[in-house]
Structure formats: C-alpha cells, structure tokens
C-alpha cells in the first residue's frame, strides 16, 4: 500500500485534469480524477482522500454546491479553482468551506505548493516546541491541537474545517494580543495578504457563528477596526 497522500481532482476540462494529474504525480502524490460530482462521490466512497482540488465552474451540479455538500459531512481540505475574478465569487467559495482558492490561469507548481502547505497545516502536531500546549482550555471550551478537535463546555464536538481550526489555533496561541490580518494569513496559509484578500475575515465570521453566544457581539474573537483581531480569553 502506498504511503503517498491521495489528491482528488474535480474539473470538467480533460486537459486541465491531465496537466494537474501529471504535475501532482511528479510531486509524489497519488491522484484520482473526476469530471463531475457523481464521479467524485464514487471516488470518496472507495478511496481515502487527503485533499480535494475542486473547480468552481462545472456543468450540472456546480462546484459551490459540491463544496457545501462535502462540508456537511467531511473536513477533507478543499482547494477551489475558479476562472472568476470577482471578489464575491471567491468569498462565496470560502464561505462554503473551501480552505484556499486559486484563480485561473495559474501555475501548476503554485497549486502543488498550496496543496503541500494545506496538508502540512492539516497534519500539524505539537512539533514546534516541547512545551507547546496539546490542549488549550478557555471558558470551558477545549481545543486539542493533536487531535485537531474543538469541544464546547458540554463536551460536544464542534465541526470545524481545517482552515477554521488553523485560524482558531493561531489566535489561541497568542491570547490577548493584536493579530493583524496579514500575520494571520501568513501563519495559516503561508502567504502574505493582498489588499483584496478577505479570507481571514470570512473564516472569523464562520468561527464566531460556532463559538460565540452572540456572534454580532463577540466575547472571544474581537475586532480591532482597521488592524486585525484579538482573542480575548484566559487560556489554561
């Protein structure tokens, strides 16, 4: 059995599928390809997939719908491909649960780099220092950085995407400190923000819906207007 990480590609363009498959195999990934949502579901039923590369514009069932359905019962990382240049389209993809996106045309090498970065974050454990916390507790909530789990004060598992988990972990590691959007993006995605990148704001909004009693009046993740965010809680 191969130890290579398994990537699923969903794109209706056979030339793009072939190009991406060649590049990913050259980077030592195992690859399965699909041209529609039905074929992707078949792959997921029979294979263990580590990450999905998903085209936004598909005939029939579109990429956004597929992304939403995947997120309903899976935390598999998703990188969305889009030919759309409008910010709103990218925002919708992130809101549906995509972990990252690339705008076509793009370099296959950049996609490989994004995939590797996303998988590193997904598999991250407490290796940066021996004394780094395995579990962070705040107001009864428990974040386990090894199992990559968040449990509420009633010990109920909270469903987080990999991007949501990474952002929450980054905030919790630096409580009561201002974290700029650029810094958070660099920590969680390994790249600097551009002026139009709103992925951090979108993920913060999703996190607030899941951990704040009143998302419109957050007690944990507070906004510092024009600067960034502060995680306001005592961590034990």
JSON list of C-alpha atoms in Angstrom, two decimals:
[
{"chain": "A", "resi": 1, "resn": "UNK", "atom": "CA", "xyz": [0.00, 0.00, 0.00]},
{"chain": "A", "resi": 2, "resn": "UNK", "atom": "CA", "xyz": [1.36, 3.42, -0.96]},
{"chain": "A", "resi": 3, "resn": "UNK", "atom": "CA", "xyz": [2.11, 5.97, 1.74]},
{"chain": "A", "resi": 4, "resn": "UNK", "atom": "CA", "xyz": [1.64, 8.82, -0.75]},
{"chain": "A", "resi": 5, "resn": "UNK", "atom": "CA", "xyz": [-1.03, 11.35, 0.07]},
{"chain": "A", "resi": 6, "resn": "UNK", "atom": "CA", "xyz": [-4.06, 11.00, -2.17]},
{"chain": "A", "resi": 7, "resn": "UNK", "atom": "CA", "xyz": [-5.44, 14.01, -4.03]},
{"chain": "A", "resi": 8, "resn": "UNK", "atom": "CA", "xyz": [-8.79, 14.04, -5.85]},
{"chain": "A", "resi": 9, "resn": "UNK", "atom": "CA", "xyz": [-9.20, 16.47, -8.76]},
{"chain": "A", "resi": 10, "resn": "UNK", "atom": "CA", "xyz": [-12.65, 17.50, -9.95]},
{"chain": "A", "resi": 11, "resn": "UNK", "atom": "CA", "xyz": [-12.58, 19.50, -13.20]},
{"chain": "A", "resi": 12, "resn": "UNK", "atom": "CA", "xyz": [-14.68, 19.10, -16.32]},
{"chain": "A", "resi": 13, "resn": "UNK", "atom": "CA", "xyz": [-11.77, 20.08, -18.63]},
{"chain": "A", "resi": 14, "resn": "UNK", "atom": "CA", "xyz": [-9.84, 16.91, -19.58]},
{"chain": "A", "resi": 15, "resn": "UNK", "atom": "CA", "xyz": [-6.71, 18.88, -20.50]},
{"chain": "A", "resi": 16, "resn": "UNK", "atom": "CA", "xyz": [-6.60, 20.57, -17.08]},
{"chain": "A", "resi": 17, "resn": "UNK", "atom": "CA", "xyz": [-7.25, 17.24, -15.32]},
{"chain": "A", "resi": 18, "resn": "UNK", "atom": "CA", "xyz": [-4.41, 15.62, -17.24]},
{"chain": "A", "resi": 19, "resn": "UNK", "atom": "CA", "xyz": [-2.00, 18.52, -16.63]},
{"chain": "A", "resi": 20, "resn": "UNK", "atom": "CA", "xyz": [-2.72, 18.64, -12.91]},
{"chain": "A", "resi": 21, "resn": "UNK", "atom": "CA", "xyz": [-2.54, 14.87, -12.56]},
{"chain": "A", "resi": 22, "resn": "UNK", "atom": "CA", "xyz": [0.90, 14.80, -14.23]},
{"chain": "A", "resi": 23, "resn": "UNK", "atom": "CA", "xyz": [2.23, 17.58, -12.01]},
{"chain": "A", "resi": 24, "resn": "UNK", "atom": "CA", "xyz": [0.85, 16.08, -8.81]},
{"chain": "A", "resi": 25, "resn": "UNK", "atom": "CA", "xyz": [2.18, 12.61, -9.62]},
{"chain": "A", "resi": 26, "resn": "UNK", "atom": "CA", "xyz": [5.58, 14.21, -10.33]},
{"chain": "A", "resi": 27, "resn": "UNK", "atom": "CA", "xyz": [5.35, 15.68, -6.82]},
{"chain": "A", "resi": 28, "resn": "UNK", "atom": "CA", "xyz": [4.83, 12.14, -5.44]},
{"chain": "A", "resi": 29, "resn": "UNK", "atom": "CA", "xyz": [1.09, 12.40, -4.82]},
{"chain": "A", "resi": 30, "resn": "UNK", "atom": "CA", "xyz": [-1.40, 9.67, -5.61]},
{"chain": "A", "resi": 31, "resn": "UNK", "atom": "CA", "xyz": [-4.12, 11.15, -7.81]},
{"chain": "A", "resi": 32, "resn": "UNK", "atom": "CA", "xyz": [-7.72, 10.33, -8.72]},
{"chain": "A", "resi": 33, "resn": "UNK", "atom": "CA", "xyz": [-9.65, 12.48, -11.20]},
{"chain": "A", "resi": 34, "resn": "UNK", "atom": "CA", "xyz": [-13.33, 13.16, -11.78]},
{"chain": "A", "resi": 35, "resn": "UNK", "atom": "CA", "xyz": [-15.24, 15.22, -14.32]},
{"chain": "A", "resi": 36, "resn": "UNK", "atom": "CA", "xyz": [-18.44, 15.62, -12.30]},
{"chain": "A", "resi": 37, "resn": "UNK", "atom": "CA", "xyz": [-19.79, 15.43, -8.77]},
{"chain": "A", "resi": 38, "resn": "UNK", "atom": "CA", "xyz": [-21.13, 11.91, -9.20]},
{"chain": "A", "resi": 39, "resn": "UNK", "atom": "CA", "xyz": [-17.70, 10.56, -10.12]},
{"chain": "A", "resi": 40, "resn": "UNK", "atom": "CA", "xyz": [-16.13, 12.40, -7.17]},
{"chain": "A", "resi": 41, "resn": "UNK", "atom": "CA", "xyz": [-18.62, 10.83, -4.78]},
{"chain": "A", "resi": 42, "resn": "UNK", "atom": "CA", "xyz": [-17.72, 7.39, -6.15]},
{"chain": "A", "resi": 43, "resn": "UNK", "atom": "CA", "xyz": [-14.03, 8.11, -5.52]},
{"chain": "A", "resi": 44, "resn": "UNK", "atom": "CA", "xyz": [-14.75, 9.23, -1.96]},
{"chain": "A", "resi": 45, "resn": "UNK", "atom": "CA", "xyz": [-16.77, 6.08, -1.30]},
{"chain": "A", "resi": 46, "resn": "UNK", "atom": "CA", "xyz": [-13.92, 3.78, -2.35]},
{"chain": "A", "resi": 47, "resn": "UNK", "atom": "CA", "xyz": [-10.74, 5.74, -1.60]},
{"chain": "A", "resi": 48, "resn": "UNK", "atom": "CA", "xyz": [-9.20, 7.60, 1.33]},
{"chain": "A", "resi": 49, "resn": "UNK", "atom": "CA", "xyz": [-8.71, 11.13, 0.04]},
{"chain": "A", "resi": 50, "resn": "UNK", "atom": "CA", "xyz": [-6.42, 13.63, 1.77]},
{"chain": "A", "resi": 51, "resn": "UNK", "atom": "CA", "xyz": [-7.37, 16.75, -0.21]},
{"chain": "A", "resi": 52, "resn": "UNK", "atom": "CA", "xyz": [-9.77, 17.75, -2.99]},
{"chain": "A", "resi": 53, "resn": "UNK", "atom": "CA", "xyz": [-9.00, 20.18, -5.82]},
{"chain": "A", "resi": 54, "resn": "UNK", "atom": "CA", "xyz": [-12.41, 21.42, -6.94]},
{"chain": "A", "resi": 55, "resn": "UNK", "atom": "CA", "xyz": [-13.29, 23.52, -9.98]},
{"chain": "A", "resi": 56, "resn": "UNK", "atom": "CA", "xyz": [-15.92, 26.15, -9.25]},
{"chain": "A", "resi": 57, "resn": "UNK", "atom": "CA", "xyz": [-17.49, 26.23, -12.72]},
{"chain": "A", "resi": 58, "resn": "UNK", "atom": "CA", "xyz": [-18.91, 22.82, -13.55]},
{"chain": "A", "resi": 59, "resn": "UNK", "atom": "CA", "xyz": [-21.79, 21.78, -15.80]},
{"chain": "A", "resi": 60, "resn": "UNK", "atom": "CA", "xyz": [-24.81, 20.47, -13.92]},
{"chain": "A", "resi": 61, "resn": "UNK", "atom": "CA", "xyz": [-24.04, 20.44, -10.21]},
{"chain": "A", "resi": 62, "resn": "UNK", "atom": "CA", "xyz": [-21.72, 23.41, -9.69]},
{"chain": "A", "resi": 63, "resn": "UNK", "atom": "CA", "xyz": [-18.60, 23.47, -7.54]},
{"chain": "A", "resi": 64, "resn": "UNK", "atom": "CA", "xyz": [-20.15, 25.60, -4.81]},
{"chain": "A", "resi": 65, "resn": "UNK", "atom": "CA", "xyz": [-22.96, 23.09, -4.28]},
{"chain": "A", "resi": 66, "resn": "UNK", "atom": "CA", "xyz": [-20.50, 20.21, -4.20]},
{"chain": "A", "resi": 67, "resn": "UNK", "atom": "CA", "xyz": [-18.29, 22.10, -1.74]},
{"chain": "A", "resi": 68, "resn": "UNK", "atom": "CA", "xyz": [-21.25, 22.74, 0.55]},
{"chain": "A", "resi": 69, "resn": "UNK", "atom": "CA", "xyz": [-22.30, 19.08, 0.42]},
{"chain": "A", "resi": 70, "resn": "UNK", "atom": "CA", "xyz": [-18.76, 17.92, 1.18]},
{"chain": "A", "resi": 71, "resn": "UNK", "atom": "CA", "xyz": [-18.53, 20.27, 4.14]},
{"chain": "A", "resi": 72, "resn": "UNK", "atom": "CA", "xyz": [-21.80, 18.93, 5.55]},
{"chain": "A", "resi": 73, "resn": "UNK", "atom": "CA", "xyz": [-20.17, 15.62, 6.45]},
{"chain": "A", "resi": 74, "resn": "UNK", "atom": "CA", "xyz": [-16.43, 15.93, 5.89]},
{"chain": "A", "resi": 75, "resn": "UNK", "atom": "CA", "xyz": [-13.42, 18.00, 6.92]},
{"chain": "A", "resi": 76, "resn": "UNK", "atom": "CA", "xyz": [-11.30, 16.98, 3.93]},
{"chain": "A", "resi": 77, "resn": "UNK", "atom": "CA", "xyz": [-9.33, 20.08, 2.87]},
{"chain": "A", "resi": 78, "resn": "UNK", "atom": "CA", "xyz": [-10.64, 21.70, -0.31]},
{"chain": "A", "resi": 79, "resn": "UNK", "atom": "CA", "xyz": [-8.75, 23.98, -2.70]},
{"chain": "A", "resi": 80, "resn": "UNK", "atom": "CA", "xyz": [-11.11, 25.68, -5.13]},
{"chain": "A", "resi": 81, "resn": "UNK", "atom": "CA", "xyz": [-10.17, 26.59, -8.69]},
{"chain": "A", "resi": 82, "resn": "UNK", "atom": "CA", "xyz": [-12.01, 29.47, -10.30]},
{"chain": "A", "resi": 83, "resn": "UNK", "atom": "CA", "xyz": [-11.84, 31.36, -13.59]},
{"chain": "A", "resi": 84, "resn": "UNK", "atom": "CA", "xyz": [-13.94, 34.09, -11.99]},
{"chain": "A", "resi": 85, "resn": "UNK", "atom": "CA", "xyz": [-12.05, 37.22, -10.98]},
{"chain": "A", "resi": 86, "resn": "UNK", "atom": "CA", "xyz": [-14.82, 38.85, -8.95]},
{"chain": "A", "resi": 87, "resn": "UNK", "atom": "CA", "xyz": [-14.09, 39.02, -5.24]},
{"chain": "A", "resi": 88, "resn": "UNK", "atom": "CA", "xyz": [-17.67, 38.00, -4.42]},
{"chain": "A", "resi": 89, "resn": "UNK", "atom": "CA", "xyz": [-17.23, 34.63, -6.15]},
{"chain": "A", "resi": 90, "resn": "UNK", "atom": "CA", "xyz": [-14.09, 33.84, -4.18]},
{"chain": "A", "resi": 91, "resn": "UNK", "atom": "CA", "xyz": [-15.78, 34.93, -0.96]},
{"chain": "A", "resi": 92, "resn": "UNK", "atom": "CA", "xyz": [-18.72, 32.60, -1.59]},
{"chain": "A", "resi": 93, "resn": "UNK", "atom": "CA", "xyz": [-16.32, 29.69, -2.10]},
{"chain": "A", "resi": 94, "resn": "UNK", "atom": "CA", "xyz": [-14.59, 30.40, 1.20]},
{"chain": "A", "resi": 95, "resn": "UNK", "atom": "CA", "xyz": [-17.94, 30.79, 2.94]},
{"chain": "A", "resi": 96, "resn": "UNK", "atom": "CA", "xyz": [-18.96, 27.36, 1.62]},
{"chain": "A", "resi": 97, "resn": "UNK", "atom": "CA", "xyz": [-15.95, 25.90, 3.42]},
{"chain": "A", "resi": 98, "resn": "UNK", "atom": "CA", "xyz": [-13.09, 25.90, 0.91]},
{"chain": "A", "resi": 99, "resn": "UNK", "atom": "CA", "xyz": [-9.69, 26.15, 2.61]},
{"chain": "A", "resi": 100, "resn": "UNK", "atom": "CA", "xyz": [-7.98, 28.04, -0.20]},
{"chain": "A", "resi": 101, "resn": "UNK", "atom": "CA", "xyz": [-8.51, 29.08, -3.80]},
{"chain": "A", "resi": 102, "resn": "UNK", "atom": "CA", "xyz": [-6.55, 29.68, -6.99]},
{"chain": "A", "resi": 103, "resn": "UNK", "atom": "CA", "xyz": [-7.68, 31.88, -9.86]},
{"chain": "A", "resi": 104, "resn": "UNK", "atom": "CA", "xyz": [-7.22, 30.51, -13.38]},
{"chain": "A", "resi": 105, "resn": "UNK", "atom": "CA", "xyz": [-4.86, 30.68, -15.15]},
{"chain": "A", "resi": 106, "resn": "UNK", "atom": "CA", "xyz": [-2.38, 29.53, -12.52]},
{"chain": "A", "resi": 107, "resn": "UNK", "atom": "CA", "xyz": [0.93, 27.72, -12.37]},
{"chain": "A", "resi": 108, "resn": "UNK", "atom": "CA", "xyz": [0.65, 24.00, -11.57]},
{"chain": "A", "resi": 109, "resn": "UNK", "atom": "CA", "xyz": [3.72, 24.50, -9.37]},
{"chain": "A", "resi": 110, "resn": "UNK", "atom": "CA", "xyz": [1.78, 27.02, -7.30]},
{"chain": "A", "resi": 111, "resn": "UNK", "atom": "CA", "xyz": [-1.06, 24.53, -6.88]},
{"chain": "A", "resi": 112, "resn": "UNK", "atom": "CA", "xyz": [1.42, 21.89, -5.71]},
{"chain": "A", "resi": 113, "resn": "UNK", "atom": "CA", "xyz": [2.84, 24.39, -3.20]},
{"chain": "A", "resi": 114, "resn": "UNK", "atom": "CA", "xyz": [-0.65, 25.29, -1.94]},
{"chain": "A", "resi": 115, "resn": "UNK", "atom": "CA", "xyz": [-1.56, 21.61, -1.58]},
{"chain": "A", "resi": 116, "resn": "UNK", "atom": "CA", "xyz": [1.59, 20.87, 0.41]},
{"chain": "A", "resi": 117, "resn": "UNK", "atom": "CA", "xyz": [1.01, 23.88, 2.67]},
{"chain": "A", "resi": 118, "resn": "UNK", "atom": "CA", "xyz": [-2.62, 22.90, 3.29]},
{"chain": "A", "resi": 119, "resn": "UNK", "atom": "CA", "xyz": [-1.68, 19.30, 4.08]},
{"chain": "A", "resi": 120, "resn": "UNK", "atom": "CA", "xyz": [1.06, 20.46, 6.44]},
{"chain": "A", "resi": 121, "resn": "UNK", "atom": "CA", "xyz": [-1.49, 22.53, 8.34]},
{"chain": "A", "resi": 122, "resn": "UNK", "atom": "CA", "xyz": [-3.97, 19.66, 8.35]},
{"chain": "A", "resi": 123, "resn": "UNK", "atom": "CA", "xyz": [-1.43, 17.27, 9.83]},
{"chain": "A", "resi": 124, "resn": "UNK", "atom": "CA", "xyz": [0.25, 19.73, 12.16]},
{"chain": "A", "resi": 125, "resn": "UNK", "atom": "CA", "xyz": [1.01, 18.48, 15.66]},
{"chain": "A", "resi": 126, "resn": "UNK", "atom": "CA", "xyz": [2.92, 19.98, 18.53]},
{"chain": "A", "resi": 127, "resn": "UNK", "atom": "CA", "xyz": [6.39, 19.74, 17.00]},
{"chain": "A", "resi": 128, "resn": "UNK", "atom": "CA", "xyz": [7.49, 23.38, 17.11]},
{"chain": "A", "resi": 129, "resn": "UNK", "atom": "CA", "xyz": [8.49, 23.16, 20.77]},
{"chain": "A", "resi": 130, "resn": "UNK", "atom": "CA", "xyz": [8.33, 20.59, 23.53]},
{"chain": "A", "resi": 131, "resn": "UNK", "atom": "CA", "xyz": [6.35, 22.84, 25.83]},
{"chain": "A", "resi": 132, "resn": "UNK", "atom": "CA", "xyz": [3.69, 23.87, 23.34]},
{"chain": "A", "resi": 133, "resn": "UNK", "atom": "CA", "xyz": [0.21, 23.13, 24.71]},
{"chain": "A", "resi": 134, "resn": "UNK", "atom": "CA", "xyz": [-1.51, 19.98, 23.50]},
{"chain": "A", "resi": 135, "resn": "UNK", "atom": "CA", "xyz": [-4.86, 21.20, 24.82]},
{"chain": "A", "resi": 136, "resn": "UNK", "atom": "CA", "xyz": [-5.94, 24.80, 25.31]},
{"chain": "A", "resi": 137, "resn": "UNK", "atom": "CA", "xyz": [-8.94, 25.47, 27.58]},
{"chain": "A", "resi": 138, "resn": "UNK", "atom": "CA", "xyz": [-10.91, 28.72, 27.61]},
{"chain": "A", "resi": 139, "resn": "UNK", "atom": "CA", "xyz": [-14.23, 29.31, 29.36]},
{"chain": "A", "resi": 140, "resn": "UNK", "atom": "CA", "xyz": [-14.92, 25.56, 29.33]},
{"chain": "A", "resi": 141, "resn": "UNK", "atom": "CA", "xyz": [-14.03, 25.14, 25.64]},
{"chain": "A", "resi": 142, "resn": "UNK", "atom": "CA", "xyz": [-11.24, 22.68, 24.82]},
{"chain": "A", "resi": 143, "resn": "UNK", "atom": "CA", "xyz": [-9.02, 22.88, 21.74]},
{"chain": "A", "resi": 144, "resn": "UNK", "atom": "CA", "xyz": [-6.90, 19.75, 21.19]},
{"chain": "A", "resi": 145, "resn": "UNK", "atom": "CA", "xyz": [-4.11, 20.62, 18.76]},
{"chain": "A", "resi": 146, "resn": "UNK", "atom": "CA", "xyz": [-3.03, 16.99, 18.36]},
{"chain": "A", "resi": 147, "resn": "UNK", "atom": "CA", "xyz": [-6.44, 15.54, 17.55]},
{"chain": "A", "resi": 148, "resn": "UNK", "atom": "CA", "xyz": [-7.41, 18.82, 15.86]},
{"chain": "A", "resi": 149, "resn": "UNK", "atom": "CA", "xyz": [-10.67, 18.91, 17.79]},
{"chain": "A", "resi": 150, "resn": "UNK", "atom": "CA", "xyz": [-12.71, 21.61, 19.48]},
{"chain": "A", "resi": 151, "resn": "UNK", "atom": "CA", "xyz": [-15.22, 20.70, 22.19]},
{"chain": "A", "resi": 152, "resn": "UNK", "atom": "CA", "xyz": [-17.75, 23.05, 23.72]},
{"chain": "A", "resi": 153, "resn": "UNK", "atom": "CA", "xyz": [-18.35, 23.41, 27.50]},
{"chain": "A", "resi": 154, "resn": "UNK", "atom": "CA", "xyz": [-20.80, 20.47, 27.31]},
{"chain": "A", "resi": 155, "resn": "UNK", "atom": "CA", "xyz": [-18.02, 18.34, 25.75]},
{"chain": "A", "resi": 156, "resn": "UNK", "atom": "CA", "xyz": [-19.80, 18.26, 22.39]},
{"chain": "A", "resi": 157, "resn": "UNK", "atom": "CA", "xyz": [-17.50, 18.07, 19.37]},
{"chain": "A", "resi": 158, "resn": "UNK", "atom": "CA", "xyz": [-17.71, 21.22, 17.23]},
{"chain": "A", "resi": 159, "resn": "UNK", "atom": "CA", "xyz": [-17.44, 20.73, 13.47]},
{"chain": "A", "resi": 160, "resn": "UNK", "atom": "CA", "xyz": [-14.57, 22.88, 12.16]},
{"chain": "A", "resi": 161, "resn": "UNK", "atom": "CA", "xyz": [-13.00, 22.98, 8.72]},
{"chain": "A", "resi": 162, "resn": "UNK", "atom": "CA", "xyz": [-9.22, 22.71, 8.63]},
{"chain": "A", "resi": 163, "resn": "UNK", "atom": "CA", "xyz": [-8.99, 26.42, 7.86]},
{"chain": "A", "resi": 164, "resn": "UNK", "atom": "CA", "xyz": [-11.22, 27.32, 10.81]},
{"chain": "A", "resi": 165, "resn": "UNK", "atom": "CA", "xyz": [-9.20, 25.12, 13.15]},
{"chain": "A", "resi": 166, "resn": "UNK", "atom": "CA", "xyz": [-5.89, 26.59, 12.00]},
{"chain": "A", "resi": 167, "resn": "UNK", "atom": "CA", "xyz": [-7.09, 30.16, 12.46]},
{"chain": "A", "resi": 168, "resn": "UNK", "atom": "CA", "xyz": [-8.57, 29.49, 15.90]},
{"chain": "A", "resi": 169, "resn": "UNK", "atom": "CA", "xyz": [-5.36, 27.73, 16.98]},
{"chain": "A", "resi": 170, "resn": "UNK", "atom": "CA", "xyz": [-3.28, 30.68, 15.78]},
{"chain": "A", "resi": 171, "resn": "UNK", "atom": "CA", "xyz": [-5.42, 33.11, 17.79]},
{"chain": "A", "resi": 172, "resn": "UNK", "atom": "CA", "xyz": [-5.44, 30.94, 20.91]},
{"chain": "A", "resi": 173, "resn": "UNK", "atom": "CA", "xyz": [-1.67, 30.54, 20.83]},
{"chain": "A", "resi": 174, "resn": "UNK", "atom": "CA", "xyz": [-1.39, 34.33, 21.18]},
{"chain": "A", "resi": 175, "resn": "UNK", "atom": "CA", "xyz": [-4.24, 35.35, 23.51]},
{"chain": "A", "resi": 176, "resn": "UNK", "atom": "CA", "xyz": [-4.95, 39.00, 24.28]},
{"chain": "A", "resi": 177, "resn": "UNK", "atom": "CA", "xyz": [-2.57, 40.14, 21.55]},
{"chain": "A", "resi": 178, "resn": "UNK", "atom": "CA", "xyz": [-3.41, 42.03, 18.37]},
{"chain": "A", "resi": 179, "resn": "UNK", "atom": "CA", "xyz": [-3.08, 39.78, 15.33]},
{"chain": "A", "resi": 180, "resn": "UNK", "atom": "CA", "xyz": [-3.12, 41.58, 12.00]},
{"chain": "A", "resi": 181, "resn": "UNK", "atom": "CA", "xyz": [-4.88, 40.05, 9.01]},
{"chain": "A", "resi": 182, "resn": "UNK", "atom": "CA", "xyz": [-1.55, 39.83, 7.16]},
{"chain": "A", "resi": 183, "resn": "UNK", "atom": "CA", "xyz": [0.06, 37.92, 10.04]},
{"chain": "A", "resi": 184, "resn": "UNK", "atom": "CA", "xyz": [-2.89, 35.55, 10.43]},
{"chain": "A", "resi": 185, "resn": "UNK", "atom": "CA", "xyz": [-2.91, 34.84, 6.70]},
{"chain": "A", "resi": 186, "resn": "UNK", "atom": "CA", "xyz": [0.82, 34.21, 6.72]},
{"chain": "A", "resi": 187, "resn": "UNK", "atom": "CA", "xyz": [0.54, 31.84, 9.72]},
{"chain": "A", "resi": 188, "resn": "UNK", "atom": "CA", "xyz": [-2.46, 29.89, 8.45]},
{"chain": "A", "resi": 189, "resn": "UNK", "atom": "CA", "xyz": [-1.89, 29.89, 4.69]},
{"chain": "A", "resi": 190, "resn": "UNK", "atom": "CA", "xyz": [1.82, 30.56, 4.37]},
{"chain": "A", "resi": 191, "resn": "UNK", "atom": "CA", "xyz": [1.39, 33.61, 2.16]},
{"chain": "A", "resi": 192, "resn": "UNK", "atom": "CA", "xyz": [1.05, 37.34, 2.52]},
{"chain": "A", "resi": 193, "resn": "UNK", "atom": "CA", "xyz": [-2.32, 39.01, 2.07]},
{"chain": "A", "resi": 194, "resn": "UNK", "atom": "CA", "xyz": [-3.14, 41.29, -0.82]},
{"chain": "A", "resi": 195, "resn": "UNK", "atom": "CA", "xyz": [-5.38, 44.28, -0.37]},
{"chain": "A", "resi": 196, "resn": "UNK", "atom": "CA", "xyz": [-8.43, 42.36, -1.64]},
{"chain": "A", "resi": 197, "resn": "UNK", "atom": "CA", "xyz": [-7.95, 39.15, 0.35]},
{"chain": "A", "resi": 198, "resn": "UNK", "atom": "CA", "xyz": [-10.84, 38.72, 2.77]},
{"chain": "A", "resi": 199, "resn": "UNK", "atom": "CA", "xyz": [-10.39, 35.03, 3.59]},
{"chain": "A", "resi": 200, "resn": "UNK", "atom": "CA", "xyz": [-9.41, 35.76, 7.21]},
{"chain": "A", "resi": 201, "resn": "UNK", "atom": "CA", "xyz": [-12.50, 37.92, 7.77]},
{"chain": "A", "resi": 202, "resn": "UNK", "atom": "CA", "xyz": [-14.73, 35.23, 6.29]},
{"chain": "A", "resi": 203, "resn": "UNK", "atom": "CA", "xyz": [-13.22, 32.48, 8.43]},
{"chain": "A", "resi": 204, "resn": "UNK", "atom": "CA", "xyz": [-13.50, 34.68, 11.54]},
{"chain": "A", "resi": 205, "resn": "UNK", "atom": "CA", "xyz": [-17.19, 35.17, 10.76]},
{"chain": "A", "resi": 206, "resn": "UNK", "atom": "CA", "xyz": [-17.73, 31.41, 10.49]},
{"chain": "A", "resi": 207, "resn": "UNK", "atom": "CA", "xyz": [-15.84, 30.80, 13.74]},
{"chain": "A", "resi": 208, "resn": "UNK", "atom": "CA", "xyz": [-17.96, 33.34, 15.58]},
{"chain": "A", "resi": 209, "resn": "UNK", "atom": "CA", "xyz": [-21.09, 31.54, 14.44]},
{"chain": "A", "resi": 210, "resn": "UNK", "atom": "CA", "xyz": [-19.73, 28.37, 16.04]},
{"chain": "A", "resi": 211, "resn": "UNK", "atom": "CA", "xyz": [-18.18, 29.57, 19.32]},
{"chain": "A", "resi": 212, "resn": "UNK", "atom": "CA", "xyz": [-19.78, 32.89, 20.24]},
{"chain": "A", "resi": 213, "resn": "UNK", "atom": "CA", "xyz": [-23.04, 33.08, 22.18]},
{"chain": "A", "resi": 214, "resn": "UNK", "atom": "CA", "xyz": [-23.85, 36.25, 20.23]},
{"chain": "A", "resi": 215, "resn": "UNK", "atom": "CA", "xyz": [-21.79, 36.38, 17.01]},
{"chain": "A", "resi": 216, "resn": "UNK", "atom": "CA", "xyz": [-22.70, 40.03, 16.48]},
{"chain": "A", "resi": 217, "resn": "UNK", "atom": "CA", "xyz": [-21.32, 40.90, 19.91]},
{"chain": "A", "resi": 218, "resn": "UNK", "atom": "CA", "xyz": [-18.34, 38.54, 20.20]},
{"chain": "A", "resi": 219, "resn": "UNK", "atom": "CA", "xyz": [-16.67, 37.94, 23.55]},
{"chain": "A", "resi": 220, "resn": "UNK", "atom": "CA", "xyz": [-13.77, 35.77, 22.34]},
{"chain": "A", "resi": 221, "resn": "UNK", "atom": "CA", "xyz": [-12.72, 36.98, 18.89]},
{"chain": "A", "resi": 222, "resn": "UNK", "atom": "CA", "xyz": [-12.80, 40.76, 18.96]},
{"chain": "A", "resi": 223, "resn": "UNK", "atom": "CA", "xyz": [-12.21, 43.09, 16.03]},
{"chain": "A", "resi": 224, "resn": "UNK", "atom": "CA", "xyz": [-9.73, 45.94, 16.22]},
{"chain": "A", "resi": 225, "resn": "UNK", "atom": "CA", "xyz": [-11.04, 48.14, 13.43]},
{"chain": "A", "resi": 226, "resn": "UNK", "atom": "CA", "xyz": [-8.62, 48.58, 10.58]},
{"chain": "A", "resi": 227, "resn": "UNK", "atom": "CA", "xyz": [-5.95, 46.46, 12.26]},
{"chain": "A", "resi": 228, "resn": "UNK", "atom": "CA", "xyz": [-6.97, 42.89, 12.97]},
{"chain": "A", "resi": 229, "resn": "UNK", "atom": "CA", "xyz": [-8.28, 40.66, 15.74]},
{"chain": "A", "resi": 230, "resn": "UNK", "atom": "CA", "xyz": [-7.66, 39.81, 19.40]},
{"chain": "A", "resi": 231, "resn": "UNK", "atom": "CA", "xyz": [-8.58, 36.55, 21.09]},
{"chain": "A", "resi": 232, "resn": "UNK", "atom": "CA", "xyz": [-9.84, 37.78, 24.44]},
{"chain": "A", "resi": 233, "resn": "UNK", "atom": "CA", "xyz": [-9.82, 34.95, 26.99]},
{"chain": "A", "resi": 234, "resn": "UNK", "atom": "CA", "xyz": [-7.66, 33.38, 29.65]},
{"chain": "A", "resi": 235, "resn": "UNK", "atom": "CA", "xyz": [-6.08, 30.20, 28.32]},
{"chain": "A", "resi": 236, "resn": "UNK", "atom": "CA", "xyz": [-5.17, 27.30, 30.58]}
]
